[in-house]
Amino acid sequence: MKGRVTVPTDREFVEGTKEIMEKWGADAVRDCDGTELPENPKELADKVYKTYFLARGDNDFAYAHDEYLQNIALISERKVATEKTLRIFLLEDYYSEQMKVNFSDDPKEFWQVFDRTSGREINAWEYDEKTDEVIISDAEYMHEYTVSFFAKAKWDPTQIYNYTCNGWTCVKDRDVDPVFPAAVENMKKSLKKWLEENKDINVIRFTTFFYHFFLVHKRDFRQKYFDWFGYAMTASPEMFRLFEKEYGYKIKIEDIVDDGYYSNNFREPTKRFKDYRAFVEKFVAGRARIFTDIVHEAGREAMMFLGDNWIGAEIYGEHFKDIDLDAVVGSVNSGATLRMLSEIKGVRYTEARFLPYFFPDTLANEEDSVAYLERAWTTTRRAMLRRPVDRIGFGGYLKLAARFPKFVAAAANLCDEFRTIYNAVSGDKPYCAVKVAILNSWGKIRSWQNHMVCQDAPRQKMQNYQGILEILSGLPVGVDFINFDDVKEGKLKKYDVVFNYGDAGTAFVGDWTDGEVQAKVREYVYSGGGFIGIGEPTALPVGKSKRYFALADVLGVDRETSLSLIEFKYNYEKADSHFITADAKSDIDFGNDLSDVYALDKAEVLDIKPDKYYGVGISCGHVRLAANNFGKGRAVYFTGLKYNFENSRLLYRAMLYAAGKENLLEKAYSTDVNTECHYYPESGQYAVVNNSDKDVITRFYDIDGNSEEVKLSPRELKFIKNNG
C-alpha cells in the first residue's frame, strides 16, 4: 500500500528523499522551516506542501515599519517599595532580543500600575523612556507593585528556537500585525506574488496565520512563559480599540495579564477575557479568510499548521469554519492530541505530524529514536482506532533520519499500519458502550485540550489528570466537552456519564458556587445518570459551605480542610471486591497523591492509603477510590489516574458501573488488560490490539457475547471479521 504520507525534503537530499519515499509509501513532500524544496518538486510527488508565513513573511517590510510590529501584553517583576519613590525596570527579566517597550501609544491610556498588596490600581506614576522604567511616587512602604505594559515583538518566538538549535545566521524574523490595514495589504500582495512564482506548490501550509501562542524568554534566554493557549501576543493598543468599538466597553491590559497568570488555560475565565477571546477568534477568522480565498482563486489547497501562530484560529470555535480551510496538520505525540486533530470539523482532511522531529536535539540516537517512535505510535494508535486522521507525516531534516536504518524501517512499519487502519475503519463509526461528557468552564472550545500547557507535554502538578483524556481517547466511549451553560440548558440528559476533574479553583473543575448548577447535576444523577469526579471535583472555596466538594452527597466523599475536625469519620474499611477493581492491581497508580479525602457513611471505599500517623488522634486515612449510590444513579471518585493499561481498564469499568451498564462489559471486549477491542458495526469487523511489548493470549468477545481465544504478538493489531 502507498499514499497518505508526507515527508520533509530539501534540495540537498533529493536522491535520499526518493529512497525513503519508496520505503514509506509517501505521496507528498514538504519543506521545513530553514530548508528549501528541490527544483521541480513535482518530480518527487503529486502533492507538494510549502510553508508560508503571513505575519513573518516579509522582513524588508517588517524592519521598515516598526509601527506595524506585533505587541505583547506583559507584566513587570514584582517590586517592594522601601522608599516613597519606587523605580521598576520593565524588561528586568525579559530577553531583550525578543522585545522592546512600546511607548509609541500613550502609556497612560493602556498601561496599568497596581499595588498588589492592597489590590488597588494607582495613577501616581510616570514612564522614563530613556531607562524603560516606571517611576511610582508616593509608594506605600513594604507594599508590592507591578506594571502591566505593552512591548513590541522584535523576533518571532519559533524562529528563536530554530535559529539557536540549528546555528542559523539568517535575518531574525519579525511579525507584523494584521490589525493594521497596511500590513494586510502587504500580506495580500506578497502572497499573490509568491503564488505566481511557485506554481509547483499545490498545498500552501500556513504556519499558522498571525498570532503566536504565548512564548516569552527570560533575560538569560531560558523560557520564561510557555502557554500553547495564551492570548497575550494578540493584545495591542489597536486591538483594544477595535474591541471597544464592537463590545461597547474598554478591555484592559490587566484582563489579559491577569496578575501574572496571563489568563491561562487553567484560570477560571472572566467574562471580559471570554469576550476578548471570542473577539480575537472572529477577527482572526475574518482576516485569515482573505488569504485562503487568494489561495483558492489560484487553484491551490490551503492548509493550516496547528501550532506556532495558531492563536485565534480556534479549531473548535464557532468561526473556524469561516476560514474555509482544506486541511489542518498538527503535531501529535499522544492519543489526546490525535483526537484533538482528528475530530476537527469544517476541513476536507486532517494530517498528523509524528514525533520525534528530525532535528539534531530530538533525533540524536538511533536506539532511543526508534523506541520513542514505537512507544508514541502504540499510544497514538489507540485513538486512531477510534477516529483516524486522514494523513500522517514527519517534520525536520530527512537526511538526519536517513542516518538510522532501524529508524527508517520502524517508520515504514508505522506508515503501513496507519494505512491498514485507515482503510479498515475510516468512515465507519465505532461502537460506543457509553456516552461521556467532560464538564468544565471551557466546554467545547477546549475539546481534547484539558490540562494542557504545551499540548501533551507533562507537568508535575498535572500527573493526576493528564491520563484521563489519554485513557478516554482509545476506549469504546463517545466523548463530548460541555460547560456550565450547557448544564443549565438541560443537556446532561444526552449522556450516560459526566466527568468533572482537576484541582479546586481551576477552569477544569469550574465554579460550583452556582446553586442551579449543583441542583441540575444532582437531579441528573438522582434520576439515573452517572458521575465521575477526579481530584477535587465540584470543589468550593474553603469555608464557603460545610462541604468542600459541593456534590459530596453525590460522590460519597469529601475532603478535610481542617474546618470539620470536630466531626468523627468512621468509613475507612476497604471493600473486599468490586466490579470496578476486578482487573486492577493492588498498587493502582493514581498519579500524585491527594491527601485527606474521606468517605461518607454509605460510600464504598475501593482504595485507601492509611495515614502514617494512624492511631495518633482520629484518622480516617486517605481515600483514593470510592463508589456511591445516589437515588437511581451512581458516582465514582478517584484522586487521580495516570495512563497505563491497567488504569485504562479500571476507568472503563468505572464508566460502565456509573452508567449502570455492567452487562456491556463482555461485548466487543478483550479480557487481557494489555489489549483493547473496537467494533465497527457498518463493516461488521473488530480490531483487537495488543498495546504491550509481550506476547498475549486473550479472550475476545463479539458484540453478542460470543467468545474465542486470540493470540497476539507484541504490539500486534488484528482485524477479525464476524467473530472469526
mmCIF file with all atom_site columns, N, CA, C and O in Angstrom, residues 2-31:
data_model
loop_
_atom_site.group_PDB
_atom_site.id
_atom_site.type_symbol
_atom_site.label_atom_id
_atom_site.label_alt_id
_atom_site.label_comp_id
_atom_site.label_asym_id
_atom_site.label_entity_id
_atom_site.label_seq_id
_atom_site.pdbx_PDB_ins_code
_atom_site.Cartn_x
_atom_site.Cartn_y
_atom_site.Cartn_z
_atom_site.occupancy
_atom_site.B_iso_or_equiv
_atom_site.pdbx_formal_charge
_atom_site.auth_seq_id
_atom_site.auth_comp_id
_atom_site.auth_asym_id
_atom_site.auth_atom_id
_atom_site.pdbx_PDB_model_num
ATOM 1   N N  . LYS A 1 2  ? 0.397  2.259  -0.677 1.00 0.00 ? 2  LYS A N  1
ATOM 2   C CA . LYS A 1 2  ? 1.113  3.529  -0.710 1.00 0.00 ? 2  LYS A CA 1
ATOM 3   C C  . LYS A 1 2  ? 0.133  4.674  -0.525 1.00 0.00 ? 2  LYS A C  1
ATOM 4   O O  . LYS A 1 2  ? -1.073 4.537  -0.688 1.00 0.00 ? 2  LYS A O  1
ATOM 5   N N  . GLY A 1 3  ? 0.693  5.842  -0.202 1.00 0.00 ? 3  GLY A N  1
ATOM 6   C CA . GLY A 1 3  ? -0.115 7.050  -0.083 1.00 0.00 ? 3  GLY A CA 1
ATOM 7   C C  . GLY A 1 3  ? -0.381 7.457  1.347  1.00 0.00 ? 3  GLY A C  1
ATOM 8   O O  . GLY A 1 3  ? 0.007  6.794  2.304  1.00 0.00 ? 3  GLY A O  1
ATOM 9   N N  . ARG A 1 4  ? -0.993 8.658  1.504  1.00 0.00 ? 4  ARG A N  1
ATOM 10  C CA . ARG A 1 4  ? -1.405 9.227  2.784  1.00 0.00 ? 4  ARG A CA 1
ATOM 11  C C  . ARG A 1 4  ? -0.239 9.531  3.716  1.00 0.00 ? 4  ARG A C  1
ATOM 12  O O  . ARG A 1 4  ? -0.419 9.603  4.923  1.00 0.00 ? 4  ARG A O  1
ATOM 13  N N  . VAL A 1 5  ? 0.956  9.717  3.169  1.00 0.00 ? 5  VAL A N  1
ATOM 14  C CA . VAL A 1 5  ? 2.132  10.004 3.987  1.00 0.00 ? 5  VAL A CA 1
ATOM 15  C C  . VAL A 1 5  ? 2.917  11.157 3.369  1.00 0.00 ? 5  VAL A C  1
ATOM 16  O O  . VAL A 1 5  ? 3.170  11.170 2.151  1.00 0.00 ? 5  VAL A O  1
ATOM 17  N N  . THR A 1 6  ? 3.320  12.102 4.212  1.00 0.00 ? 6  THR A N  1
ATOM 18  C CA . THR A 1 6  ? 4.088  13.268 3.782  1.00 0.00 ? 6  THR A CA 1
ATOM 19  C C  . THR A 1 6  ? 5.464  13.236 4.436  1.00 0.00 ? 6  THR A C  1
ATOM 20  O O  . THR A 1 6  ? 5.574  12.994 5.637  1.00 0.00 ? 6  THR A O  1
ATOM 21  N N  . VAL A 1 7  ? 6.507  13.488 3.637  1.00 0.00 ? 7  VAL A N  1
ATOM 22  C CA . VAL A 1 7  ? 7.861  13.512 4.194  1.00 0.00 ? 7  VAL A CA 1
ATOM 23  C C  . VAL A 1 7  ? 8.503  14.868 3.925  1.00 0.00 ? 7  VAL A C  1
ATOM 24  O O  . VAL A 1 7  ? 8.222  15.515 2.911  1.00 0.00 ? 7  VAL A O  1
ATOM 25  N N  . PRO A 1 8  ? 9.388  15.299 4.813  1.00 0.00 ? 8  PRO A N  1
ATOM 26  C CA . PRO A 1 8  ? 10.139 16.536 4.559  1.00 0.00 ? 8  PRO A CA 1
ATOM 27  C C  . PRO A 1 8  ? 11.270 16.270 3.585  1.00 0.00 ? 8  PRO A C  1
ATOM 28  O O  . PRO A 1 8  ? 11.815 15.165 3.529  1.00 0.00 ? 8  PRO A O  1
ATOM 29  N N  . THR A 1 9  ? 11.621 17.266 2.824  1.00 0.00 ? 9  THR A N  1
ATOM 30  C CA . THR A 1 9  ? 12.751 17.134 1.915  1.00 0.00 ? 9  THR A CA 1
ATOM 31  C C  . THR A 1 9  ? 13.440 18.483 1.781  1.00 0.00 ? 9  THR A C  1
ATOM 32  O O  . THR A 1 9  ? 12.965 19.492 2.301  1.00 0.00 ? 9  THR A O  1
ATOM 33  N N  . ASP A 1 10 ? 14.585 18.498 1.128  1.00 0.00 ? 10 ASP A N  1
ATOM 34  C CA . ASP A 1 10 ? 15.245 19.749 0.774  1.00 0.00 ? 10 ASP A CA 1
ATOM 35  C C  . ASP A 1 10 ? 16.115 19.513 -0.447 1.00 0.00 ? 10 ASP A C  1
ATOM 36  O O  . ASP A 1 10 ? 16.368 18.360 -0.837 1.00 0.00 ? 10 ASP A O  1
ATOM 37  N N  . ARG A 1 11 ? 16.578 20.575 -1.044 1.00 0.00 ? 11 ARG A N  1
ATOM 38  C CA . ARG A 1 11 ? 17.262 20.481 -2.337 1.00 0.00 ? 11 ARG A CA 1
ATOM 39  C C  . ARG A 1 11 ? 18.601 19.771 -2.260 1.00 0.00 ? 11 ARG A C  1
ATOM 40  O O  . ARG A 1 11 ? 19.163 19.395 -3.285 1.00 0.00 ? 11 ARG A O  1
ATOM 41  N N  . GLU A 1 12 ? 19.111 19.543 -1.054 1.00 0.00 ? 12 GLU A N  1
ATOM 42  C CA . GLU A 1 12 ? 20.386 18.853 -0.903 1.00 0.00 ? 12 GLU A CA 1
ATOM 43  C C  . GLU A 1 12 ? 20.216 17.363 -0.619 1.00 0.00 ? 12 GLU A C  1
ATOM 44  O O  . GLU A 1 12 ? 21.196 16.660 -0.378 1.00 0.00 ? 12 GLU A O  1
ATOM 45  N N  . PHE A 1 13 ? 18.963 16.877 -0.640 1.00 0.00 ? 13 PHE A N  1
ATOM 46  C CA . PHE A 1 13 ? 18.746 15.473 -0.289 1.00 0.00 ? 13 PHE A CA 1
ATOM 47  C C  . PHE A 1 13 ? 17.684 14.851 -1.200 1.00 0.00 ? 13 PHE A C  1
ATOM 48  O O  . PHE A 1 13 ? 16.782 14.167 -0.766 1.00 0.00 ? 13 PHE A O  1
ATOM 49  N N  . VAL A 1 14 ? 17.806 15.062 -2.487 1.00 0.00 ? 14 VAL A N  1
ATOM 50  C CA . VAL A 1 14 ? 16.792 14.616 -3.434 1.00 0.00 ? 14 VAL A CA 1
ATOM 51  C C  . VAL A 1 14 ? 16.788 13.099 -3.589 1.00 0.00 ? 14 VAL A C  1
ATOM 52  O O  . VAL A 1 14 ? 15.742 12.444 -3.466 1.00 0.00 ? 14 VAL A O  1
ATOM 53  N N  . GLU A 1 15 ? 17.952 12.495 -3.866 1.00 0.00 ? 15 GLU A N  1
ATOM 54  C CA . GLU A 1 15 ? 18.004 11.046 -4.080 1.00 0.00 ? 15 GLU A CA 1
ATOM 55  C C  . GLU A 1 15 ? 17.639 10.298 -2.800 1.00 0.00 ? 15 GLU A C  1
ATOM 56  O O  . GLU A 1 15 ? 16.955 9.271  -2.835 1.00 0.00 ? 15 GLU A O  1
ATOM 57  N N  . GLY A 1 16 ? 18.114 10.813 -1.676 1.00 0.00 ? 16 GLY A N  1
ATOM 58  C CA . GLY A 1 16 ? 17.754 10.189 -0.404 1.00 0.00 ? 16 GLY A CA 1
ATOM 59  C C  . GLY A 1 16 ? 16.264 10.270 -0.137 1.00 0.00 ? 16 GLY A C  1
ATOM 60  O O  . GLY A 1 16 ? 15.665 9.336  0.418  1.00 0.00 ? 16 GLY A O  1
ATOM 61  N N  . THR A 1 17 ? 15.661 11.374 -0.542 1.00 0.00 ? 17 THR A N  1
ATOM 62  C CA . THR A 1 17 ? 14.218 11.519 -0.383 1.00 0.00 ? 17 THR A CA 1
ATOM 63  C C  . THR A 1 17 ? 13.477 10.465 -1.192 1.00 0.00 ? 17 THR A C  1
ATOM 64  O O  . THR A 1 17 ? 12.523 9.846  -0.703 1.00 0.00 ? 17 THR A O  1
ATOM 65  N N  . LYS A 1 18 ? 13.924 10.240 -2.412 1.00 0.00 ? 18 LYS A N  1
ATOM 66  C CA . LYS A 1 18 ? 13.269 9.244  -3.274 1.00 0.00 ? 18 LYS A CA 1
ATOM 67  C C  . LYS A 1 18 ? 13.323 7.859  -2.636 1.00 0.00 ? 18 LYS A C  1
ATOM 68  O O  . LYS A 1 18 ? 12.335 7.112  -2.654 1.00 0.00 ? 18 LYS A O  1
ATOM 69  N N  . GLU A 1 19 ? 14.471 7.498  -2.064 1.00 0.00 ? 19 GLU A N  1
ATOM 70  C CA . GLU A 1 19 ? 14.625 6.181  -1.444 1.00 0.00 ? 19 GLU A CA 1
ATOM 71  C C  . GLU A 1 19 ? 13.685 6.018  -0.255 1.00 0.00 ? 19 GLU A C  1
ATOM 72  O O  . GLU A 1 19 ? 13.025 4.978  -0.102 1.00 0.00 ? 19 GLU A O  1
ATOM 73  N N  . ILE A 1 20 ? 13.622 7.030  0.601  1.00 0.00 ? 20 ILE A N  1
ATOM 74  C CA . ILE A 1 20 ? 12.773 6.919  1.790  1.00 0.00 ? 20 ILE A CA 1
ATOM 75  C C  . ILE A 1 20 ? 11.302 6.990  1.405  1.00 0.00 ? 20 ILE A C  1
ATOM 76  O O  . ILE A 1 20 ? 10.457 6.294  2.002  1.00 0.00 ? 20 ILE A O  1
ATOM 77  N N  . MET A 1 21 ? 10.951 7.794  0.410  1.00 0.00 ? 21 MET A N  1
ATOM 78  C CA . MET A 1 21 ? 9.563  7.836  -0.042 1.00 0.00 ? 21 MET A CA 1
ATOM 79  C C  . MET A 1 21 ? 9.098  6.465  -0.516 1.00 0.00 ? 21 MET A C  1
ATOM 80  O O  . MET A 1 21 ? 7.962  6.055  -0.249 1.00 0.00 ? 21 MET A O  1
ATOM 81  N N  . GLU A 1 22 ? 9.973  5.752  -1.186 1.00 0.00 ? 22 GLU A N  1
ATOM 82  C CA . GLU A 1 22 ? 9.637  4.408  -1.652 1.00 0.00 ? 22 GLU A CA 1
ATOM 83  C C  . GLU A 1 22 ? 9.399  3.474  -0.469 1.00 0.00 ? 22 GLU A C  1
ATOM 84  O O  . GLU A 1 22 ? 8.446  2.687  -0.450 1.00 0.00 ? 22 GLU A O  1
ATOM 85  N N  . LYS A 1 23 ? 10.270 3.566  0.531  1.00 0.00 ? 23 LYS A N  1
ATOM 86  C CA . LYS A 1 23 ? 10.145 2.685  1.701  1.00 0.00 ? 23 LYS A CA 1
ATOM 87  C C  . LYS A 1 23 ? 8.909  3.015  2.525  1.00 0.00 ? 23 LYS A C  1
ATOM 88  O O  . LYS A 1 23 ? 8.273  2.118  3.094  1.00 0.00 ? 23 LYS A O  1
ATOM 89  N N  . TRP A 1 24 ? 8.572  4.283  2.634  1.00 0.00 ? 24 TRP A N  1
ATOM 90  C CA . TRP A 1 24 ? 7.446  4.696  3.461  1.00 0.00 ? 24 TRP A CA 1
ATOM 91  C C  . TRP A 1 24 ? 6.136  4.804  2.674  1.00 0.00 ? 24 TRP A C  1
ATOM 92  O O  . TRP A 1 24 ? 5.086  5.047  3.270  1.00 0.00 ? 24 TRP A O  1
ATOM 93  N N  . GLY A 1 25 ? 6.198  4.637  1.357  1.00 0.00 ? 25 GLY A N  1
ATOM 94  C CA . GLY A 1 25 ? 4.993  4.758  0.546  1.00 0.00 ? 25 GLY A CA 1
ATOM 95  C C  . GLY A 1 25 ? 4.431  6.161  0.535  1.00 0.00 ? 25 GLY A C  1
ATOM 96  O O  . GLY A 1 25 ? 3.217  6.357  0.450  1.00 0.00 ? 25 GLY A O  1
ATOM 97  N N  . ALA A 1 26 ? 5.296  7.149  0.616  1.00 0.00 ? 26 ALA A N  1
ATOM 98  C CA . ALA A 1 26 ? 4.856  8.542  0.704  1.00 0.00 ? 26 ALA A CA 1
ATOM 99  C C  . ALA A 1 26 ? 4.373  9.059  -0.646 1.00 0.00 ? 26 ALA A C  1
ATOM 100 O O  . ALA A 1 26 ? 4.903  8.675  -1.700 1.00 0.00 ? 26 ALA A O  1
ATOM 101 N N  . ASP A 1 27 ? 3.397  9.948  -0.610 1.00 0.00 ? 27 ASP A N  1
ATOM 102 C CA . ASP A 1 27 ? 2.861  10.541 -1.839 1.00 0.00 ? 27 ASP A CA 1
ATOM 103 C C  . ASP A 1 27 ? 2.898  12.065 -1.805 1.00 0.00 ? 27 ASP A C  1
ATOM 104 O O  . ASP A 1 27 ? 2.336  12.724 -2.674 1.00 0.00 ? 27 ASP A O  1
ATOM 105 N N  . ALA A 1 28 ? 3.562  12.635 -0.772 1.00 0.00 ? 28 ALA A N  1
ATOM 106 C CA . ALA A 1 28 ? 3.644  14.088 -0.669 1.00 0.00 ? 28 ALA A CA 1
ATOM 107 C C  . ALA A 1 28 ? 4.971  14.477 -0.040 1.00 0.00 ? 28 ALA A C  1
ATOM 108 O O  . ALA A 1 28 ? 5.526  13.733 0.785  1.00 0.00 ? 28 ALA A O  1
ATOM 109 N N  . VAL A 1 29 ? 5.477  15.639 -0.441 1.00 0.00 ? 29 VAL A N  1
ATOM 110 C CA . VAL A 1 29 ? 6.693  16.179 0.156  1.00 0.00 ? 29 VAL A CA 1
ATOM 111 C C  . VAL A 1 29 ? 6.400  17.577 0.685  1.00 0.00 ? 29 VAL A C  1
ATOM 112 O O  . VAL A 1 29 ? 5.484  18.255 0.220  1.00 0.00 ? 29 VAL A O  1
ATOM 113 N N  . ARG A 1 30 ? 7.209  17.987 1.652  1.00 0.00 ? 30 ARG A N  1
ATOM 114 C CA . ARG A 1 30 ? 7.040  19.301 2.258  1.00 0.00 ? 30 ARG A CA 1
ATOM 115 C C  . ARG A 1 30 ? 8.399  19.865 2.590  1.00 0.00 ? 30 ARG A C  1
ATOM 116 O O  . ARG A 1 30 ? 9.393  19.130 2.694  1.00 0.00 ? 30 ARG A O  1
ATOM 117 N N  . ASP A 1 31 ? 8.438  21.178 2.724  1.00 0.00 ? 31 ASP A N  1
ATOM 118 C CA . ASP A 1 31 ? 9.656  21.803 3.211  1.00 0.00 ? 31 ASP A CA 1
ATOM 119 C C  . ASP A 1 31 ? 9.561  21.905 4.725  1.00 0.00 ? 31 ASP A C  1
ATOM 120 O O  . ASP A 1 31 ? 8.597  21.464 5.344  1.00 0.00 ? 31 ASP A O  1
#
